[in-house]
Amino acid sequence: MKKIDEPRLRDIVGERNIKTDPSDLYIYGSDSSVHHAMPWAVVKPETILQVQRIMKYANEELIPVIARGGGSGMCGQTVPVQGGIILDMKGMNKILEINLEDVYCRVEPGVIDDDLNLALKQYGVFYPPTPASSRIATIGGEIANNASGVRSVKYGATRDAVLGMKVVLPDGELVSLGAHTRVEASGYQLHKLMVGSEGTLGVVVEAILSFVPIPEFRCMGVANFDSLNDAGHAIGSIMASGAIPSMLELVDSVAIKAVNKTMDLGLKEVAAALIFEADGMVKEAVDYEINKMKKICEKHNGQDIHASYDPKEREKIFMGRKKLFPALSKYDDNLASTALADDMAVPYSKMAEMAGKIHEIARENNIVMTAYGHCGSGCMHTKILMDTKRKDQWDSAKKAITQVYEYVRSVNGTTSAEHGIGLSKAESFKIEKADSLGLLTSIKKALDPNNILNPGKLMQAPENWITATNLRYSVNS
Amino acid sequence: MENITKKFKHLEKWQGTLASCIRCGYCYEHCPMFKHTGWESDAPRAKIITAFGLLSGQVEASESAADKLFSCFYCKRCEAACSSGVPLTQIFTDAKKDLVEMGLKGPGTTSITTLNCARCLICVGACPHEARFYDGNAIATDPAKCQACGICLEVCPARAAKIENNFGTGRDELIEKASAFLNTHKASKAIIFACNWSYYPGLMASVLPESETKEKNYEILVNMCGGRLDPQLLMAPFLHNAWGIMAAVCPDGECQHEGNLKAKKIIKTLCNTLKSIDINPERVRLVQIPAGDKTLFQAEIDTFVDRLNKLGPIR
Ligand SMILES: Cc1cc2nc3c(=O)[nH]c(=O)nc-3n(C[C@H](O)[C@H](O)[C@H](O)COP(=O)(O)OP(=O)(O)OC[C@H]3O[C@@H](n4cnc5c(N)ncnc54)[C@H](O)[C@@H]3O)c2cc1C
């Protein structure tokens, strides 16, 4: 561990914006992933200048710097594998401008997604990429992860909503990337390069985001299925039919059971359910889309199909989905829900097969896995439910994950749809991107020659995620 | 590791539960302490991480680690919202019991007794959690039992009961916040004191552009429990030209500390005082809001502000 020049950091961010006590550092050593590692200091900058000065210092002293938003990343993106300084970006939490005339808003990176949407709501507009974790995820973290959510099937991911940004580079230089306009063809789209870069290329200190009108009508429907296969085929057919859902979510039996256990929503415990939504300014248009989706579900043996415009009914269905991941921990009192192999994407035509495959692999390895996700955008989540004390369960999980990723790559899917790579998905990522790893490394080198920004992640991450860091569980040997 | 677990004999039973917290952080938005400091280490998730660290021996049982577990207002909003079903405050309490046995006791948010205590025992009788007692020498607090509701502070005639770390909810801090708002917002009219159960904050941790907030005519200040309202606090806004004040507390029978009953008495006395100096008592209003009922809370505020608009400023 390198010695941190504490007085210098105190001088930059002020006495109240730094933590170095081991009990604080321990807390900042983890996120929503399975990993844990100790940072050397946590600082909470409040201005761009402070970020610049921290970066300059770290670059001179070759100290790793890890930007952190809500710390809700699921693959260890903010876990300081090589130690270093955590930059807690929640100190930069101002919504700077809501420009209704030019249809953009300008925010600091620590603004919470739900807060932004609350501020936008009064003008009848919303920022659509919104992940399920929107109550804690920051705009900076969403950009760095290219987060997306239930409505991305219609409105796109973070990448599509980011018009421009200000970024502090590793040497402390401040650059403005992108534009305030909807379109831009002036050279390399460097702001888009920052999207999904997981804090390895620069620190986002301001973002210019687009927003869209809140539709007058939203209608949400549910269809139950006796087989996961039928549900999977229904997803493929809906997307191939030209229908425009504003949400198309799959939940399997494991997920339904878990949600029922925690939230008493009284969902019917079937093999799978699809939640679909259409929205728009004209009711006839929404009806048209909903009916189309209902018919397709029917064709694929969907049952109990119903849809509602009633906000209360919609909220009930939506809450269940939003709280699904935490709820999975309630599936069985002895099993914890771990964020592993959590968000692949596969082509629509492979959705059914993929969902089946997940359960087949789980059975083979004697663990419980669930299949759910924003399937309208091709995204399939799983969670591994296991007894985290048992080492053999970790070994089984590792085997299962390897098999899942092998399958995903074999059908031209991708390792991560929205949660990012961090540490725990690096192994598959490196195999998937084998022919562009050199290029990715050159880009990283060009921007961060001293390798101080979130080192040891993505293409630099250790091969074996189990041994990459301490696990944040007590595992009996 | 076994040795360490043995030291935490109360916490030990939660080992499995600590693993089932998926560390999503959904509890942040519910925690008044996190919202006040903005540090993750003050959030409920952090206390769970600390409890795990203590139990696994990865975190030393130091004063600063203990302080995290001794700092909680027991509003239990985090655990009501936790869809992993983690009973957070029970875990904190068990951790506190072990830490006390190791000689660590905060203070965190635990109430303490200062030297000017007259040992009148009023606080002992008033404490809804049986945390305060006479130890044969002085009035003491059992830190594992104290839930930082602050009732002892308000009943103590000598002002000898004290919570050192109020996380923005202490009387002086609230008076300062109220005056800062009233002095910087031209349109300001009212201060709304809300207990942490009746107010479900909208904006969690972000700051709106000034253009959005300069027309604001009321400010909501969280004072934890209605039982902590006192005349000095309630009168302070009037000294800075407030048109009125409203206090929101839990409905009858729903307050864990019976602070709502105390609030009722205090407000009644205050109304009488106002009447005696020719100020319309309608400028002070007490409302009961069931936990999390945002719509009712907003409706009550709107009605109150409407009423104040009719009454106009105090001349
Ligand atoms: C229960 C749960 C549900 C989730 N659901 C979804 C979902 O539906 N969709 C989805 O996409 N994700 C989801 N996630 C994952 C995660 O919440 C999102 O990816 C989110 O965008 C992370 O934001 P954060 O602020 O917590 O970032 P953090 O976890 O703090 O950081 C993530 C990455 O961003 C980098 N970073 C943070 N701020 C900056 C900055 N200012 N500049 C540069 N880099 C920065 C970090 O270095 C790190 O690499 C979920 C997570 C949980 C726990």
PDB file of C-alpha atoms and ligand atoms in Angstrom, chain A residues 31-32 66-74 77-78 89 109-110 130-133 136-150 197-200 202-205 321-322 325-326 374 381 418-420 454, chain B residues 22-26, ligand 1:
ATOM      1  CA  ASP A  31     -20.719  -2.475  -3.818  1.00  0.00           C
ATOM      2  CA  SER A  32     -23.617  -4.722  -4.845  1.00  0.00           C
ATOM      3  CA  ILE A  66     -11.929   4.871  -8.575  1.00  0.00           C
ATOM      4  CA  ALA A  67     -14.965   7.076  -9.216  1.00  0.00           C
ATOM      5  CA  ARG A  68     -17.987   5.896  -7.270  1.00  0.00           C
ATOM      6  CA  GLY A  69     -21.628   6.852  -7.618  1.00  0.00           C
ATOM      7  CA  GLY A  70     -24.271   4.954  -5.652  1.00  0.00           C
ATOM      8  CA  GLY A  71     -22.073   1.886  -5.380  1.00  0.00           C
ATOM      9  CA  SER A  72     -24.835  -0.255  -6.864  1.00  0.00           C
ATOM     10  CA  GLY A  73     -22.662  -1.837  -9.524  1.00  0.00           C
ATOM     11  CA  MET A  74     -23.076  -5.592  -9.569  1.00  0.00           C
ATOM     12  CA  GLN A  77     -16.716  -1.996 -10.858  1.00  0.00           C
ATOM     13  CA  THR A  78     -16.036   0.246  -7.858  1.00  0.00           C
ATOM     14  CA  MET A  89     -19.116  11.586  -6.681  1.00  0.00           C
ATOM     15  CA  PRO A 109     -22.655  13.260 -11.988  1.00  0.00           C
ATOM     16  CA  GLY A 110     -23.812  12.518  -8.438  1.00  0.00           C
ATOM     17  CA  THR A 130     -33.759   4.516 -15.766  1.00  0.00           C
ATOM     18  CA  PRO A 131     -32.493   1.181 -14.399  1.00  0.00           C
ATOM     19  CA  ALA A 132     -34.404  -0.755 -11.714  1.00  0.00           C
ATOM     20  CA  SER A 133     -31.887   0.685  -9.245  1.00  0.00           C
ATOM     21  CA  ILE A 136     -29.725   4.847  -5.759  1.00  0.00           C
ATOM     22  CA  ALA A 137     -27.903   4.916  -9.113  1.00  0.00           C
ATOM     23  CA  THR A 138     -26.246   8.189 -10.050  1.00  0.00           C
ATOM     24  CA  ILE A 139     -26.122   9.676 -13.520  1.00  0.00           C
ATOM     25  CA  GLY A 140     -22.309   9.278 -13.502  1.00  0.00           C
ATOM     26  CA  GLY A 141     -22.582   5.588 -12.642  1.00  0.00           C
ATOM     27  CA  GLU A 142     -25.283   5.075 -15.243  1.00  0.00           C
ATOM     28  CA  ILE A 143     -23.136   6.691 -17.909  1.00  0.00           C
ATOM     29  CA  ALA A 144     -20.069   4.698 -16.927  1.00  0.00           C
ATOM     30  CA  ASN A 145     -22.112   1.485 -17.085  1.00  0.00           C
ATOM     31  CA  ASN A 146     -24.362   2.353 -20.017  1.00  0.00           C
ATOM     32  CA  ALA A 147     -27.265   1.508 -17.759  1.00  0.00           C
ATOM     33  CA  SER A 148     -30.635   0.705 -19.224  1.00  0.00           C
ATOM     34  CA  GLY A 149     -33.955  -0.345 -17.846  1.00  0.00           C
ATOM     35  CA  VAL A 150     -37.447  -1.552 -18.404  1.00  0.00           C
ATOM     36  CA  SER A 197     -16.102   2.837 -19.865  1.00  0.00           C
ATOM     37  CA  GLU A 198     -16.591   1.933 -16.181  1.00  0.00           C
ATOM     38  CA  GLY A 199     -14.524   4.795 -14.879  1.00  0.00           C
ATOM     39  CA  THR A 200     -11.383   3.616 -16.669  1.00  0.00           C
ATOM     40  CA  GLY A 202     -12.047   9.679 -17.373  1.00  0.00           C
ATOM     41  CA  VAL A 203     -14.171  11.078 -14.564  1.00  0.00           C
ATOM     42  CA  VAL A 204     -17.511  12.432 -15.757  1.00  0.00           C
ATOM     43  CA  VAL A 205     -18.097  15.733 -13.945  1.00  0.00           C
ATOM     44  CA  ARG A 321     -40.383  -6.036 -10.907  1.00  0.00           C
ATOM     45  CA  LYS A 322     -38.337  -3.191  -9.432  1.00  0.00           C
ATOM     46  CA  PHE A 325     -33.414  -8.675  -7.214  1.00  0.00           C
ATOM     47  CA  PRO A 326     -33.493  -7.940  -3.487  1.00  0.00           C
ATOM     48  CA  HIS A 374     -35.737  -6.619 -19.826  1.00  0.00           C
ATOM     49  CA  HIS A 381     -30.864 -11.602 -16.181  1.00  0.00           C
ATOM     50  CA  GLU A 418     -26.337  -3.278 -18.927  1.00  0.00           C
ATOM     51  CA  HIS A 419     -24.612  -4.042 -15.627  1.00  0.00           C
ATOM     52  CA  GLY A 420     -21.088  -3.891 -17.035  1.00  0.00           C
ATOM     53  CA  ASN A 454      -9.954   2.104 -12.016  1.00  0.00           C
TER      54      ASN A 454
ATOM     55  CA  ILE B  22     -27.735  -8.064  -1.337  1.00  0.00           C
ATOM     56  CA  ARG B  23     -26.280  -4.631  -0.659  1.00  0.00           C
ATOM     57  CA  CYS B  24     -28.478  -2.959  -3.245  1.00  0.00           C
ATOM     58  CA  GLY B  25     -28.465   0.300  -1.285  1.00  0.00           C
ATOM     59  CA  TYR B  26     -32.218   0.790  -1.680  1.00  0.00           C
TER      60      TYR B  26
HETATM   61  C1  LIG C   1     -31.067  -4.161  -7.241  1.00  0.00           C
HETATM   62  C2  LIG C   1     -30.319  -3.665  -8.433  1.00  0.00           C
HETATM   63  C3  LIG C   1     -30.971  -3.530  -9.650  1.00  0.00           C
HETATM   64  C4  LIG C   1     -30.287  -3.066 -10.768  1.00  0.00           C
HETATM   65  N1  LIG C   1     -30.967  -2.925 -11.939  1.00  0.00           N
HETATM   66  C5  LIG C   1     -30.326  -2.439 -13.018  1.00  0.00           C
HETATM   67  C6  LIG C   1     -31.022  -2.242 -14.251  1.00  0.00           C
HETATM   68  O1  LIG C   1     -32.221  -2.467 -14.361  1.00  0.00           O
HETATM   69  N2  LIG C   1     -30.321  -1.759 -15.297  1.00  0.00           N
HETATM   70  C7  LIG C   1     -28.993  -1.451 -15.208  1.00  0.00           C
HETATM   71  O2  LIG C   1     -28.427  -0.995 -16.172  1.00  0.00           O
HETATM   72  N3  LIG C   1     -28.324  -1.634 -14.063  1.00  0.00           N
HETATM   73  C8  LIG C   1     -28.938  -2.108 -12.973  1.00  0.00           C
HETATM   74  N4  LIG C   1     -28.239  -2.288 -11.815  1.00  0.00           N
HETATM   75  C9  LIG C   1     -26.797  -2.023 -11.777  1.00  0.00           C
HETATM   76  C10 LIG C   1     -26.400  -0.600 -11.385  1.00  0.00           C
HETATM   77  O3  LIG C   1     -27.310  -0.088 -10.431  1.00  0.00           O
HETATM   78  C11 LIG C   1     -26.386   0.355 -12.538  1.00  0.00           C
HETATM   79  O4  LIG C   1     -25.523  -0.102 -13.518  1.00  0.00           O
HETATM   80  C12 LIG C   1     -26.048   1.795 -12.178  1.00  0.00           C
HETATM   81  O5  LIG C   1     -25.909   2.520 -13.357  1.00  0.00           O
HETATM   82  C13 LIG C   1     -24.834   1.995 -11.350  1.00  0.00           C
HETATM   83  O6  LIG C   1     -24.847   3.315 -10.876  1.00  0.00           O
HETATM   84  P1  LIG C   1     -24.073   3.756  -9.559  1.00  0.00           P
HETATM   85  O7  LIG C   1     -24.198   5.223  -9.429  1.00  0.00           O
HETATM   86  O8  LIG C   1     -24.451   2.943  -8.422  1.00  0.00           O
HETATM   87  O9  LIG C   1     -22.581   3.409  -9.998  1.00  0.00           O
HETATM   88  P2  LIG C   1     -21.414   2.742  -9.172  1.00  0.00           P
HETATM   89  O10 LIG C   1     -21.736   1.334  -8.862  1.00  0.00           O
HETATM   90  O11 LIG C   1     -21.014   3.606  -8.070  1.00  0.00           O
HETATM   91  O12 LIG C   1     -20.292   2.766 -10.283  1.00  0.00           O
HETATM   92  C14 LIG C   1     -20.398   1.988 -11.448  1.00  0.00           C
HETATM   93  C15 LIG C   1     -19.247   2.315 -12.392  1.00  0.00           C
HETATM   94  O13 LIG C   1     -19.349   3.666 -12.783  1.00  0.00           O
HETATM   95  C16 LIG C   1     -18.134   4.347 -12.546  1.00  0.00           C
HETATM   96  N5  LIG C   1     -18.485   5.727 -12.235  1.00  0.00           N
HETATM   97  C17 LIG C   1     -19.359   6.183 -11.298  1.00  0.00           C
HETATM   98  N6  LIG C   1     -19.444   7.527 -11.346  1.00  0.00           N
HETATM   99  C18 LIG C   1     -18.592   7.932 -12.316  1.00  0.00           C
HETATM  100  C19 LIG C   1     -18.219   9.203 -12.825  1.00  0.00           C
HETATM  101  N7  LIG C   1     -18.747  10.330 -12.357  1.00  0.00           N
HETATM  102  N8  LIG C   1     -17.308   9.243 -13.821  1.00  0.00           N
HETATM  103  C20 LIG C   1     -16.758   8.111 -14.311  1.00  0.00           C
HETATM  104  N9  LIG C   1     -17.081   6.884 -13.869  1.00  0.00           N
HETATM  105  C21 LIG C   1     -17.982   6.800 -12.887  1.00  0.00           C
HETATM  106  C22 LIG C   1     -17.480   3.588 -11.447  1.00  0.00           C
HETATM  107  O14 LIG C   1     -16.085   3.769 -11.447  1.00  0.00           O
HETATM  108  C23 LIG C   1     -17.861   2.165 -11.781  1.00  0.00           C
HETATM  109  O15 LIG C   1     -17.010   1.641 -12.722  1.00  0.00           O
HETATM  110  C24 LIG C   1     -28.909  -2.744 -10.672  1.00  0.00           C
HETATM  111  C25 LIG C   1     -28.262  -2.861  -9.444  1.00  0.00           C
HETATM  112  C26 LIG C   1     -28.944  -3.313  -8.328  1.00  0.00           C
HETATM  113  C27 LIG C   1     -28.215  -3.419  -7.029  1.00  0.00           C
END
